[in-house]
Short mmCIF file of C-alpha atoms in Angstrom, two decimals:
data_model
loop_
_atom_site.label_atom_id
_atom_site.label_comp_id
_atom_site.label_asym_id
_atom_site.label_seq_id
_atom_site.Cartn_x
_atom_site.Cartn_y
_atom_site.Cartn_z
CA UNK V 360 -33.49 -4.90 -11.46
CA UNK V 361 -32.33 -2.43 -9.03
CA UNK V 362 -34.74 -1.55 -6.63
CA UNK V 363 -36.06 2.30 -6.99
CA UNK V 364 -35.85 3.02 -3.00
CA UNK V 365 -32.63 2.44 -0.72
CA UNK V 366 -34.08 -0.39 2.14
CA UNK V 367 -31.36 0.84 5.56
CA UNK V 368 -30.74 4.84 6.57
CA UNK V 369 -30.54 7.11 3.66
CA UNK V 370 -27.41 8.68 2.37
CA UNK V 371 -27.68 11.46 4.16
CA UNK V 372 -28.27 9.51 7.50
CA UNK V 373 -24.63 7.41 6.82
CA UNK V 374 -23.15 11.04 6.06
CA UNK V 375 -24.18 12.04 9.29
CA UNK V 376 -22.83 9.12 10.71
CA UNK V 377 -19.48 8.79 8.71
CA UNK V 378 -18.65 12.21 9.38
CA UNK V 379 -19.17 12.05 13.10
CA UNK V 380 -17.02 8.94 13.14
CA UNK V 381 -14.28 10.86 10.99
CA UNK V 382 -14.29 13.97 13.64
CA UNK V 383 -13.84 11.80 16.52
CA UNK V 384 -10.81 10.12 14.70
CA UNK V 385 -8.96 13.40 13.69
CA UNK V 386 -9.70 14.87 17.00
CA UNK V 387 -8.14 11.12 18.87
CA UNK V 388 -5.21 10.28 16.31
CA UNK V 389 -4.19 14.68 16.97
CA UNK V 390 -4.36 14.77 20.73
CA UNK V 391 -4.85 11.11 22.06
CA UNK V 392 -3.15 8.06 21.34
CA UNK V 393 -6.06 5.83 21.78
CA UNK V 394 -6.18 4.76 18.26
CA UNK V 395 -2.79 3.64 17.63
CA UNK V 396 -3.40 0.07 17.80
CA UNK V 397 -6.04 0.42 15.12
CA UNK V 398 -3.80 2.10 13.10
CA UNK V 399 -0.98 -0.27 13.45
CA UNK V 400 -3.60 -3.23 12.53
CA UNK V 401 -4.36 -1.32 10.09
CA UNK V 402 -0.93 -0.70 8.88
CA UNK V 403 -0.06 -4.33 8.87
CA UNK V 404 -2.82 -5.08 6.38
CA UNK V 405 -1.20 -2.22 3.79
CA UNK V 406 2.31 -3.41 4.80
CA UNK V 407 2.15 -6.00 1.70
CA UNK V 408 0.58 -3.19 -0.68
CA UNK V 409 3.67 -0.46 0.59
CA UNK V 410 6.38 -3.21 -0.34
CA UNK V 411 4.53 -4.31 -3.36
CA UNK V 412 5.27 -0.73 -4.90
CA UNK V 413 8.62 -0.22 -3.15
CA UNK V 414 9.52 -3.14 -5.64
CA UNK V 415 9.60 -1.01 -8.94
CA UNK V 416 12.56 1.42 -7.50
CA UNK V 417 14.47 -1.46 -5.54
CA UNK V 418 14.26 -3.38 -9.33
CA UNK V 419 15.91 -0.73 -10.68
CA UNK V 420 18.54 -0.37 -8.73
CA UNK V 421 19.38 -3.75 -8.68
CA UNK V 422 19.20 -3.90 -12.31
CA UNK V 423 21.42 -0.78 -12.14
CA UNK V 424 24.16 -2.60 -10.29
CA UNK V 425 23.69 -5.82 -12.09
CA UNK V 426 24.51 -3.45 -15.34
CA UNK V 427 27.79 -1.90 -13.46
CA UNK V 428 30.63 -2.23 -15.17
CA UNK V 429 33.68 -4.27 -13.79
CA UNK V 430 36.08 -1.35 -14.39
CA UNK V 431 32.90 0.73 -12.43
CA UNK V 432 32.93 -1.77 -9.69
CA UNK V 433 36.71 -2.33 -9.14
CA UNK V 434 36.68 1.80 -9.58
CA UNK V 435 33.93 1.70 -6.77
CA UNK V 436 35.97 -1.14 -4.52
CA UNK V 437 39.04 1.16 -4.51
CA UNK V 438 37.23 3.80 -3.74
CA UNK V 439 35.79 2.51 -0.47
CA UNK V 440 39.00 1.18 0.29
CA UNK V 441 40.64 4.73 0.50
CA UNK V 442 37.54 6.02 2.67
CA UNK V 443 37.38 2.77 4.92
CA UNK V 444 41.55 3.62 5.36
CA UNK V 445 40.90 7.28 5.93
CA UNK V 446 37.73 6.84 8.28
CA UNK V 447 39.70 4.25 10.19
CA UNK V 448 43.02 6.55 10.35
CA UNK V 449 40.08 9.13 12.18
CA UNK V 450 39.31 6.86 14.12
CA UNK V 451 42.02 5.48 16.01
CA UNK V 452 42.59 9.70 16.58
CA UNK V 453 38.99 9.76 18.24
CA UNK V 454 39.30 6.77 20.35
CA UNK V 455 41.89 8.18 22.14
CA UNK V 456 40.30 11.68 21.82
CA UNK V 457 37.33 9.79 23.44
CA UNK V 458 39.34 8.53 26.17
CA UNK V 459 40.68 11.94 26.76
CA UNK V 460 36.94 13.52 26.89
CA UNK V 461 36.12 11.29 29.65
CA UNK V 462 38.65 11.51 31.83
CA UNK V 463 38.53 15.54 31.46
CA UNK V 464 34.45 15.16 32.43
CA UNK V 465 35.47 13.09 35.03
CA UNK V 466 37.82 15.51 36.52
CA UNK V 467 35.12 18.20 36.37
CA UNK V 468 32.46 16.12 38.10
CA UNK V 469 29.96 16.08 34.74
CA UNK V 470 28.33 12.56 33.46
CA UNK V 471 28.91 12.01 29.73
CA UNK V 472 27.88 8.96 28.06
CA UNK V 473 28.75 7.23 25.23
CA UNK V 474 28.50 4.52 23.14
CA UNK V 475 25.18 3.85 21.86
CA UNK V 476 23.92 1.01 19.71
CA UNK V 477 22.63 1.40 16.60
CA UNK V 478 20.45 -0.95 14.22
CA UNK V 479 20.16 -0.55 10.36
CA UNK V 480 17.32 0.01 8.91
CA UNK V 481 16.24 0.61 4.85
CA UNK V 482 14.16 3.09 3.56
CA UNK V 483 10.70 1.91 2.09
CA UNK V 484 10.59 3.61 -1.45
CA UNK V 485 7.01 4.74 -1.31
CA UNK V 486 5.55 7.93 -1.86
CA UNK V 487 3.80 9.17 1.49
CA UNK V 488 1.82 12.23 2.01
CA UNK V 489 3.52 15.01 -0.43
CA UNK V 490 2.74 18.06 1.85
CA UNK V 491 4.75 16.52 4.90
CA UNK V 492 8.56 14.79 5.63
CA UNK V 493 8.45 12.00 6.48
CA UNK V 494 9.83 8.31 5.52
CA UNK V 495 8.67 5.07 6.01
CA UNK V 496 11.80 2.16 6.98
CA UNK V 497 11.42 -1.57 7.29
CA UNK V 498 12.15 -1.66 10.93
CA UNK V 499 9.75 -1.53 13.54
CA UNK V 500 8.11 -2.57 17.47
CA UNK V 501 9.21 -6.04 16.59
CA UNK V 502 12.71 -4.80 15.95
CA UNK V 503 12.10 -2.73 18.93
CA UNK V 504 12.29 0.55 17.62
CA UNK V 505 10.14 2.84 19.99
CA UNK V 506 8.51 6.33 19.15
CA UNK V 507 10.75 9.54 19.63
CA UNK V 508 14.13 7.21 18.76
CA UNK V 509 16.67 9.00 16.69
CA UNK V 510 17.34 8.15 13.34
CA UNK V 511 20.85 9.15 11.70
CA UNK V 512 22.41 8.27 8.23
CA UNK V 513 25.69 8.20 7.80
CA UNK V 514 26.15 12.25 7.88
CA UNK V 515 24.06 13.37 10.19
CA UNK V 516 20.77 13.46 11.89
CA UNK V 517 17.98 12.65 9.78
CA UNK V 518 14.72 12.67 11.96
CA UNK V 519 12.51 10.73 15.06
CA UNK V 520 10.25 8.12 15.18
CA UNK V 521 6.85 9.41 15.31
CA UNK V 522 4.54 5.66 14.57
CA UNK V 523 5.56 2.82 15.19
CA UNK V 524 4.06 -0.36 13.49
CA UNK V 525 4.84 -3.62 13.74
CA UNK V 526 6.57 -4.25 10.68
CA UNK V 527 7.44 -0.72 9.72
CA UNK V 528 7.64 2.64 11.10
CA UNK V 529 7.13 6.60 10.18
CA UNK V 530 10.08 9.11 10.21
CA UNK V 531 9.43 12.41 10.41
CA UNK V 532 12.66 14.05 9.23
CA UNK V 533 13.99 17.23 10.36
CA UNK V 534 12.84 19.39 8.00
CA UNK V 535 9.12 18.77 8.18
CA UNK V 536 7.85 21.99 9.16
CA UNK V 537 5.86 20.40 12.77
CA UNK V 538 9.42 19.46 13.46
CA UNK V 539 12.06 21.31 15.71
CA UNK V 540 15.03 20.01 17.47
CA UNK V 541 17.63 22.16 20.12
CA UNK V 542 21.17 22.31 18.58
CA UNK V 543 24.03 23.71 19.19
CA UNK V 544 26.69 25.74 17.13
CA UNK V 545 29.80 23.95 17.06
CA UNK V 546 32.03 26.65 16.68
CA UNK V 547 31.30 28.45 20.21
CA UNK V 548 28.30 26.26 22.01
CA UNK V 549 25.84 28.86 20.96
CA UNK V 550 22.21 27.38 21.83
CA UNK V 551 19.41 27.52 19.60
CA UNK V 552 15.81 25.76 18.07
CA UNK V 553 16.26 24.50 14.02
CA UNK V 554 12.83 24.06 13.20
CA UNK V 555 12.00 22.94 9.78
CA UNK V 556 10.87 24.57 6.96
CA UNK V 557 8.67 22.08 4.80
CA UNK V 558 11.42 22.00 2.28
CA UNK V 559 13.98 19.25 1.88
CA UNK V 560 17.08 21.54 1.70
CA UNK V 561 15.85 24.33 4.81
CA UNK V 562 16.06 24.70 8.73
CA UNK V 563 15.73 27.73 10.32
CA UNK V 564 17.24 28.56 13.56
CA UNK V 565 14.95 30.26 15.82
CA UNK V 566 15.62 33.25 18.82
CA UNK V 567 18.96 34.25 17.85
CA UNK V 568 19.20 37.88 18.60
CA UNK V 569 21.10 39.92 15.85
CA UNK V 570 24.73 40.36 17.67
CA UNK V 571 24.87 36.63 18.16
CA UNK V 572 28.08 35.14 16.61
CA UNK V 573 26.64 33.13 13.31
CA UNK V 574 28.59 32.77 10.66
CA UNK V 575 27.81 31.23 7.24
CA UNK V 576 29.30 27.45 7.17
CA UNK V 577 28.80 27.39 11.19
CA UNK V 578 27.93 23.46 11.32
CA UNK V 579 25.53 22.83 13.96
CA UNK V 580 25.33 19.52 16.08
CA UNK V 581 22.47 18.24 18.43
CA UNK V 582 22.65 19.56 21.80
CA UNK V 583 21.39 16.82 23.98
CA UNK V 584 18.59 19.20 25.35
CA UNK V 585 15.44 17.80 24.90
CA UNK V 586 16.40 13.83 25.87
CA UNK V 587 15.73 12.78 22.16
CA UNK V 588 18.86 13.29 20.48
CA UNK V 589 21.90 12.27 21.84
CA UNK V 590 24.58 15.03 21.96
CA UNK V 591 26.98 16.00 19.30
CA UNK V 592 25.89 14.67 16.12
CA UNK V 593 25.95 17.10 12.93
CA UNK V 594 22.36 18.36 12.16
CA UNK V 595 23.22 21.18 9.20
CA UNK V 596 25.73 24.05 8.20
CA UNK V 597 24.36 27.88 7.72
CA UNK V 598 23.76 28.82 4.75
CA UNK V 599 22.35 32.77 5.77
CA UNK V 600 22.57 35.27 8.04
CA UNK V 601 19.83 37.82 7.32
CA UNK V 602 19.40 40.79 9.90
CA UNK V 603 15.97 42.64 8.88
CA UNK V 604 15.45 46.05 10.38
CA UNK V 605 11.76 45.09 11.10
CA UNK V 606 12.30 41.76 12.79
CA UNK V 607 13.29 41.13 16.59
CA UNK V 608 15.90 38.19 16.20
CA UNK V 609 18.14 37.37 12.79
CA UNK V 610 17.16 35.35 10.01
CA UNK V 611 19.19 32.46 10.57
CA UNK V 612 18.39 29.51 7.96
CA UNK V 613 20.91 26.29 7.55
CA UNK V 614 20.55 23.25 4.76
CA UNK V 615 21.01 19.57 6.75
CA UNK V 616 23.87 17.79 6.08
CA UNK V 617 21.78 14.59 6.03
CA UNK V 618 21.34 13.36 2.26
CA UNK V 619 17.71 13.34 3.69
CA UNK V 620 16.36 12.68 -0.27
CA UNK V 621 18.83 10.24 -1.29
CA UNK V 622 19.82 7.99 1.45
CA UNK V 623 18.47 4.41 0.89
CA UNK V 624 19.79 2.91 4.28
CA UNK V 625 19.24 5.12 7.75
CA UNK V 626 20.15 3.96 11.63
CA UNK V 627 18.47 3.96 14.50
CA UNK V 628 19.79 4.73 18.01
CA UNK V 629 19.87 3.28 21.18
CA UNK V 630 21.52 5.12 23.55
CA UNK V 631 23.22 3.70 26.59
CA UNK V 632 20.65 4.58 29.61
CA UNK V 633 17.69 3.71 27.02
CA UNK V 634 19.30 -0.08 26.39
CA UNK V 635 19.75 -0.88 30.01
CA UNK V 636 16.06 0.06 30.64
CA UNK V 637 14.61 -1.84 27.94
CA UNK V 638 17.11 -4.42 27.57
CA UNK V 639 16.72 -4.15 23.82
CA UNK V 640 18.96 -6.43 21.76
CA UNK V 641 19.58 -5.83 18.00
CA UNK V 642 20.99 -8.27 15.20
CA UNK V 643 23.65 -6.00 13.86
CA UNK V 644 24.53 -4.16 16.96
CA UNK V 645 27.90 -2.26 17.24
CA UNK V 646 28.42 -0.17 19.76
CA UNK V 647 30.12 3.39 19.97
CA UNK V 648 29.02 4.50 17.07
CA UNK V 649 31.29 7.65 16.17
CA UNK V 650 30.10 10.97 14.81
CA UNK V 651 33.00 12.97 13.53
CA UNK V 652 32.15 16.75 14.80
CA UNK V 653 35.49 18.31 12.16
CA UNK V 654 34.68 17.57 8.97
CA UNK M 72 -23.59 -8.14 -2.73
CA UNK M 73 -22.15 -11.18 -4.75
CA UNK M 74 -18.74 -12.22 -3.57
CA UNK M 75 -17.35 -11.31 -7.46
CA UNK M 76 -17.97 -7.38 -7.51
CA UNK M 77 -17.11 -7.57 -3.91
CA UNK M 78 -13.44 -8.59 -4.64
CA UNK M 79 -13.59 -6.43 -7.93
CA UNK M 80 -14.23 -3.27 -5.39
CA UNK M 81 -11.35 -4.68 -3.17
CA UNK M 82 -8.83 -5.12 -5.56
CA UNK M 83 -10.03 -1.91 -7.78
CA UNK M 84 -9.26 0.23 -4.10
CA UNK M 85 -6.15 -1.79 -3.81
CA UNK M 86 -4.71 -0.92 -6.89
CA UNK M 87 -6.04 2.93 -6.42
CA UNK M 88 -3.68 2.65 -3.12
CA UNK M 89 -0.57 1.48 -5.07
CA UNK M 90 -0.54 3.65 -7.37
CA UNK M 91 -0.73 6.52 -4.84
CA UNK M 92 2.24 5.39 -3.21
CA UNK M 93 3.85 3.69 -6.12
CA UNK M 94 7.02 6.59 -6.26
CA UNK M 95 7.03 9.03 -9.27
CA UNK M 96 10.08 11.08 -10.91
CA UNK M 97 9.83 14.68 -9.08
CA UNK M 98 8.37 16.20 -11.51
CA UNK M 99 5.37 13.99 -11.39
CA UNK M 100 4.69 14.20 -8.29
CA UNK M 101 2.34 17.13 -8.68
CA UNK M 102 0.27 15.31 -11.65
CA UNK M 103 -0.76 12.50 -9.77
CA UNK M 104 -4.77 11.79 -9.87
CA UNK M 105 -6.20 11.01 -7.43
CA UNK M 106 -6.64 7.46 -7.81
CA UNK M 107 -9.26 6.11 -5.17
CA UNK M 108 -11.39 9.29 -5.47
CA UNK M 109 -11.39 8.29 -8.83
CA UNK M 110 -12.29 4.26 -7.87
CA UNK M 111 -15.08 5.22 -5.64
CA UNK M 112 -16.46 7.58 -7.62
CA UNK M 113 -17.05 5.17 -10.48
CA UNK M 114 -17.77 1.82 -7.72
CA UNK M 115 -21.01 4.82 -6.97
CA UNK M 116 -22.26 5.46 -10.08
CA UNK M 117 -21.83 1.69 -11.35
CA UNK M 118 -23.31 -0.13 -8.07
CA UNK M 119 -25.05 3.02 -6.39
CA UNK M 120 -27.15 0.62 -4.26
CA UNK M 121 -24.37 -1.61 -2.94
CA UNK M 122 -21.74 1.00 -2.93
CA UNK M 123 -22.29 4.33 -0.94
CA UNK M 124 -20.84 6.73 2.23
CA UNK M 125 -19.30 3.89 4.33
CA UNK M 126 -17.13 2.70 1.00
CA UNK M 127 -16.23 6.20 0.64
CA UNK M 128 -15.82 6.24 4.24
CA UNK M 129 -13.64 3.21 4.22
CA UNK M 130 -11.60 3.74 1.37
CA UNK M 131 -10.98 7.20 2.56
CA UNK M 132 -9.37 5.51 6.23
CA UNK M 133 -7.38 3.28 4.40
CA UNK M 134 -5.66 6.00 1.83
CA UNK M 135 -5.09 7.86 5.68
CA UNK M 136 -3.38 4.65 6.68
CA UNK M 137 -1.25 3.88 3.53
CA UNK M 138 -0.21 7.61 2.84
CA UNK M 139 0.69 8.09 6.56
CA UNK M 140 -1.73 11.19 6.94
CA UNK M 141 -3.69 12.32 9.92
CA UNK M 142 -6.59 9.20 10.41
CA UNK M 143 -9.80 10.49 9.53
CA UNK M 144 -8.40 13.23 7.38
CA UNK M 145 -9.39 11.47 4.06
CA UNK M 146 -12.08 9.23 5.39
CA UNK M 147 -13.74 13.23 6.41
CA UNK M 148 -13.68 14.33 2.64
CA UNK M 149 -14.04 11.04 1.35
CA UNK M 150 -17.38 10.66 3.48
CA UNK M 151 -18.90 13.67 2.20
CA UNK M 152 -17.55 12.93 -1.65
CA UNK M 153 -19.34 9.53 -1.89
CA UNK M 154 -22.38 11.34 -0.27
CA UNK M 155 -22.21 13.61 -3.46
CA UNK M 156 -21.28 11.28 -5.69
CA UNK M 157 -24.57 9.02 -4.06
CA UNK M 158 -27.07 12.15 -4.43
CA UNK M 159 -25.81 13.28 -8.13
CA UNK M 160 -25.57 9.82 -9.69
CA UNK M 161 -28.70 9.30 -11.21
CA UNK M 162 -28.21 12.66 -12.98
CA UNK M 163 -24.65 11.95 -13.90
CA UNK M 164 -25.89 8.76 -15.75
CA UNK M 165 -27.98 11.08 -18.05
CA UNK M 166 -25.02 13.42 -18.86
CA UNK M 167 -23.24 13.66 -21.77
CA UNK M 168 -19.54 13.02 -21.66
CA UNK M 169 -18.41 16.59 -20.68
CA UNK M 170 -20.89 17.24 -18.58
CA UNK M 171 -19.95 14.32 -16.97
CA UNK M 172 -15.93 15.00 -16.70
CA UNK M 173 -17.48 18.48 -14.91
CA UNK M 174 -19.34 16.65 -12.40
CA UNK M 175 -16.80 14.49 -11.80
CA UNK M 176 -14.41 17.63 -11.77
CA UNK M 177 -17.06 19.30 -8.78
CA UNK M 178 -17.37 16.40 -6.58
CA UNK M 179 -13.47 15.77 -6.53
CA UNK M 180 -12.29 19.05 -6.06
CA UNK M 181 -15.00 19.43 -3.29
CA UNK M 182 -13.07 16.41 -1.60
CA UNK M 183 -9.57 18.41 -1.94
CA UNK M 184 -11.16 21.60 -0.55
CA UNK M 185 -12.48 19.39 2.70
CA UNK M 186 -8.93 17.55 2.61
CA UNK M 187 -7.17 20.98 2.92
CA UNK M 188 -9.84 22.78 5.05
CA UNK M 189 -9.05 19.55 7.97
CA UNK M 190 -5.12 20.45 7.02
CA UNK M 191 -5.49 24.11 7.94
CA UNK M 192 -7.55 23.47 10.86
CA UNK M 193 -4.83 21.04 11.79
CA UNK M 194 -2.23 23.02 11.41
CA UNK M 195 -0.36 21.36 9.00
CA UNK M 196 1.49 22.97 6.09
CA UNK M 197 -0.63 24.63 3.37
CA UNK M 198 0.43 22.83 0.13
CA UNK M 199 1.12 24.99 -3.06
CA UNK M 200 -0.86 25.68 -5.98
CA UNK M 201 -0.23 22.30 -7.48
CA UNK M 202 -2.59 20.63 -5.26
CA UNK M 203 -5.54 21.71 -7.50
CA UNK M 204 -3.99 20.33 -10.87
CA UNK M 205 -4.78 16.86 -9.74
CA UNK M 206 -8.41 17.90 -10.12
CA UNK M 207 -8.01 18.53 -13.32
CA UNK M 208 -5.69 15.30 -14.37
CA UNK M 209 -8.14 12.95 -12.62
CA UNK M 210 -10.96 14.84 -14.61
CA UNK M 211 -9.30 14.51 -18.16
CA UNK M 212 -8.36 10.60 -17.29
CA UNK M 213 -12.08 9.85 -16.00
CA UNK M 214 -13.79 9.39 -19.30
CA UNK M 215 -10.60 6.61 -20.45
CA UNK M 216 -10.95 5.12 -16.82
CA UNK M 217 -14.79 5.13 -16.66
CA UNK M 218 -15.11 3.37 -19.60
CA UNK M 219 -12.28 0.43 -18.96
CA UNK M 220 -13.39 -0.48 -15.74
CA UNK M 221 -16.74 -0.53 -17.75
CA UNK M 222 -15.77 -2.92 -19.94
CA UNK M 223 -14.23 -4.93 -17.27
CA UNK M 224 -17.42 -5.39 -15.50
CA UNK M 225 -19.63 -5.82 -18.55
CA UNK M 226 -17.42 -8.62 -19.54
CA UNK M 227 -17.05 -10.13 -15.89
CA UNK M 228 -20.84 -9.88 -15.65
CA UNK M 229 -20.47 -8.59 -12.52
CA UNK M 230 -22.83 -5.80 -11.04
#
């Protein structure tokens, strides 16, 4: 027989309670970072129940390629081939292109570095919050991934590290709409913010005043400003150039060239000055890791 | 609180948590109920004197945790949903069964409205219109819900 009178505070004393304790966490976890380590020993207790229902997609695609076809696979194999020639061919052209760079810099007196090392990481197939971007990988403090490191696939930029646990960590990609990163137009060096736009396929390029030169198909790379991307890796391509009588600057908007909802496998940067502070050492390091700015 | 329902609550709010992150086709994605509402609403109403605010309060934290939204966002609306859900039980045990889908309909759309209200005020995105059809999905699948986990616990024996 339940008993007819709650014995301990009444509801509406826990309310009181609950909801003070809920205020003080959305007011630390927006402006302080005192309760990250709850949140990562938090996060390590869900890790199990985020991999548990990763499991139905990774099934199916390994069912998918168990079901490939020999002529599909040997089609695939050759395939690769042709781009592994092709990508190599590139390059042996960059190395020395690379080479080139430097010594030019060095003539002008201006540091350039390069050569970064990279770690792969896969892509947790979970569905997070569906109002913001961002991705959870299998990487992270105990693969020493840090918060604010790049992440890249193999096209372009993808996003930052915003939380890192220690098993896994948060992306928030590029087009989440809190996001913004300074790039650069390719084309001439013109400087501008691509903030994103909520949507998967949108960046728009803030404080370009209407006679700047923007072209649709410009491709845009990371500046460097900022400290958290390295320079000259592709971000997107412009899609539109809108001028609008009423507005001060033009309506610049660009899609990524990141596969940002397809890619399965994504990798994080070191770069150089980063490593020899931390001293961070990475099972499938290679260094120099090449971003082709001509398509 | 014997150590059965206990683990019954546990593993009920577990498998609420999967299945919100369990991945959808696209087109899904805006029909999803909303599964641990759902779980603590019912863990109220079955067990209202074991299972109040600080489950809804700790359920909410952990779907903050899992889903990778601001911490305290859910555990906020959550709070104030089991707090409902706590006051209005006795009545919703009376209802009949529509009367108590509309209930059930109230108290979880009151815990999106809170959910999007700490959003705004958080500056985050303002979802579309879709956000409020999960209201209405979790209401219709309440009734089949209510009365499985029902059945479970008769036939566990448990509260």
């Amino acid at each position: 027989m339940k008993p007819l009178f709650n014995r301990g505070p009444s509801a509406g004393v826990r309310l009181v309670l609950a909801l003070v304790l809920a205020f003080a966490l959305i007011i630390a976890d927006l402006h302080y970072r005192q309760f990250d380590a709850l949140r990562s020993g938090l996060a390590v207790t869900v890790y199990p129940l985020q991999v548990l229902a990763s499991l139905p997609t990774r099934f199916a695609q390994d069912l998918e390629s168990q079901m490939a076809s020999k002529v599909e696979l040997r089609a695939e194999n050759e395939r690769l081939h042709r781009e592994n020639l092709t990508l190599r061919a590139r390059l042996q052209r960059f190395a020395s292109l690379e080479s080139e760079n430097e010594r030019l810099r060095n003539l002008l007196g201006s540091a350039f570095k390069v050569g970064e090392r990279v770690l792969i990481a896969e892509l947790l197939q979970v569905d997070l919050d569906p109002y913001r971007q961002q991705v959870l990988i299998d990487k992270g403090a105990l693969s020493g991934v840090f918060v604010g490191q790049p992440v890249l696939d193999a096209n372009a930029v993808m996003g930052q590290v915003v939380r890192t646990n220690p098993l896994t960590s948060t992306v928030l990609l590029i087009t989440d709409a809190r996001h913004s990163l300074p790039v650069k137009i390719n084309r001439n060096g013109l400087r501008s913010i691509a903030t994103g736009s909520g949507l998967v396929d949108q960046l728009n390029l803030l404080h370009l005043p209407k006679k700047a030169d923007v072209r649709v198909g410009d491709l845009l790379v990371t500046s460097g400003l900022g400290g958290t991307y390295p320079p000259g890796y592709p971000v997107a391509r412009v899609t539109e150039v809108r001028i609008e009588p009423g507005k001060r600057f033009a309506t610049v908007t660009a899609e990524p060239t990141a596969r940002l909802d397809r890619s399965h496998e994504v990798l994080l940067v070191w770069s150089l000055p980063k490593l020899m502070e931390s001293g961070v050492m990475t099972e499938t390091g290679g260094t120099g890791i090449t971003s082709t700015l001509e398509p | 609180m014997p150590g059965r329902t206990l683990w019954a609550i546990l593993l009920t709010l577990g498998a609420s948590w999967f299945l919100t992150i369990v991945p959808m086709p696209e087109w899904a994605v805006g029909y999803r109920p909303q599964w641990t509402a759902l779980a603590v609403v019912f863990w109220i109403t079955t067990v209202p004197d074991r299972v109040g605010v600080f489950w809804a309060f700790f359920a909410g934290l952990m779907l903050d945790v899992v889903t990778g939204s601001l911490l305290g966002q859910h555990a906020l609306s959550f709070s104030v949903m089991g707090y409902l859900a706590v006051e209005l039980q006795q009545r919703i045990a009376l209802f009949r069964d529509w009367q108590q889908a509309l209930s059930i309909w109230l108290i979880l759309t009151v815990e999106r409205l809170l959910s999007l209200w700490v959003m705004s005020a958080t500056n985050q995105p303002t979802p579309s219109l879709s956000y409020w059809t999960a209201t209405f999905v979790s209401m219709l699948l309440w009734p089949w819900l209510a009365a499985m986990l029902r059945g479970l616990v008769r036939r566990l024996n448990l509260a």
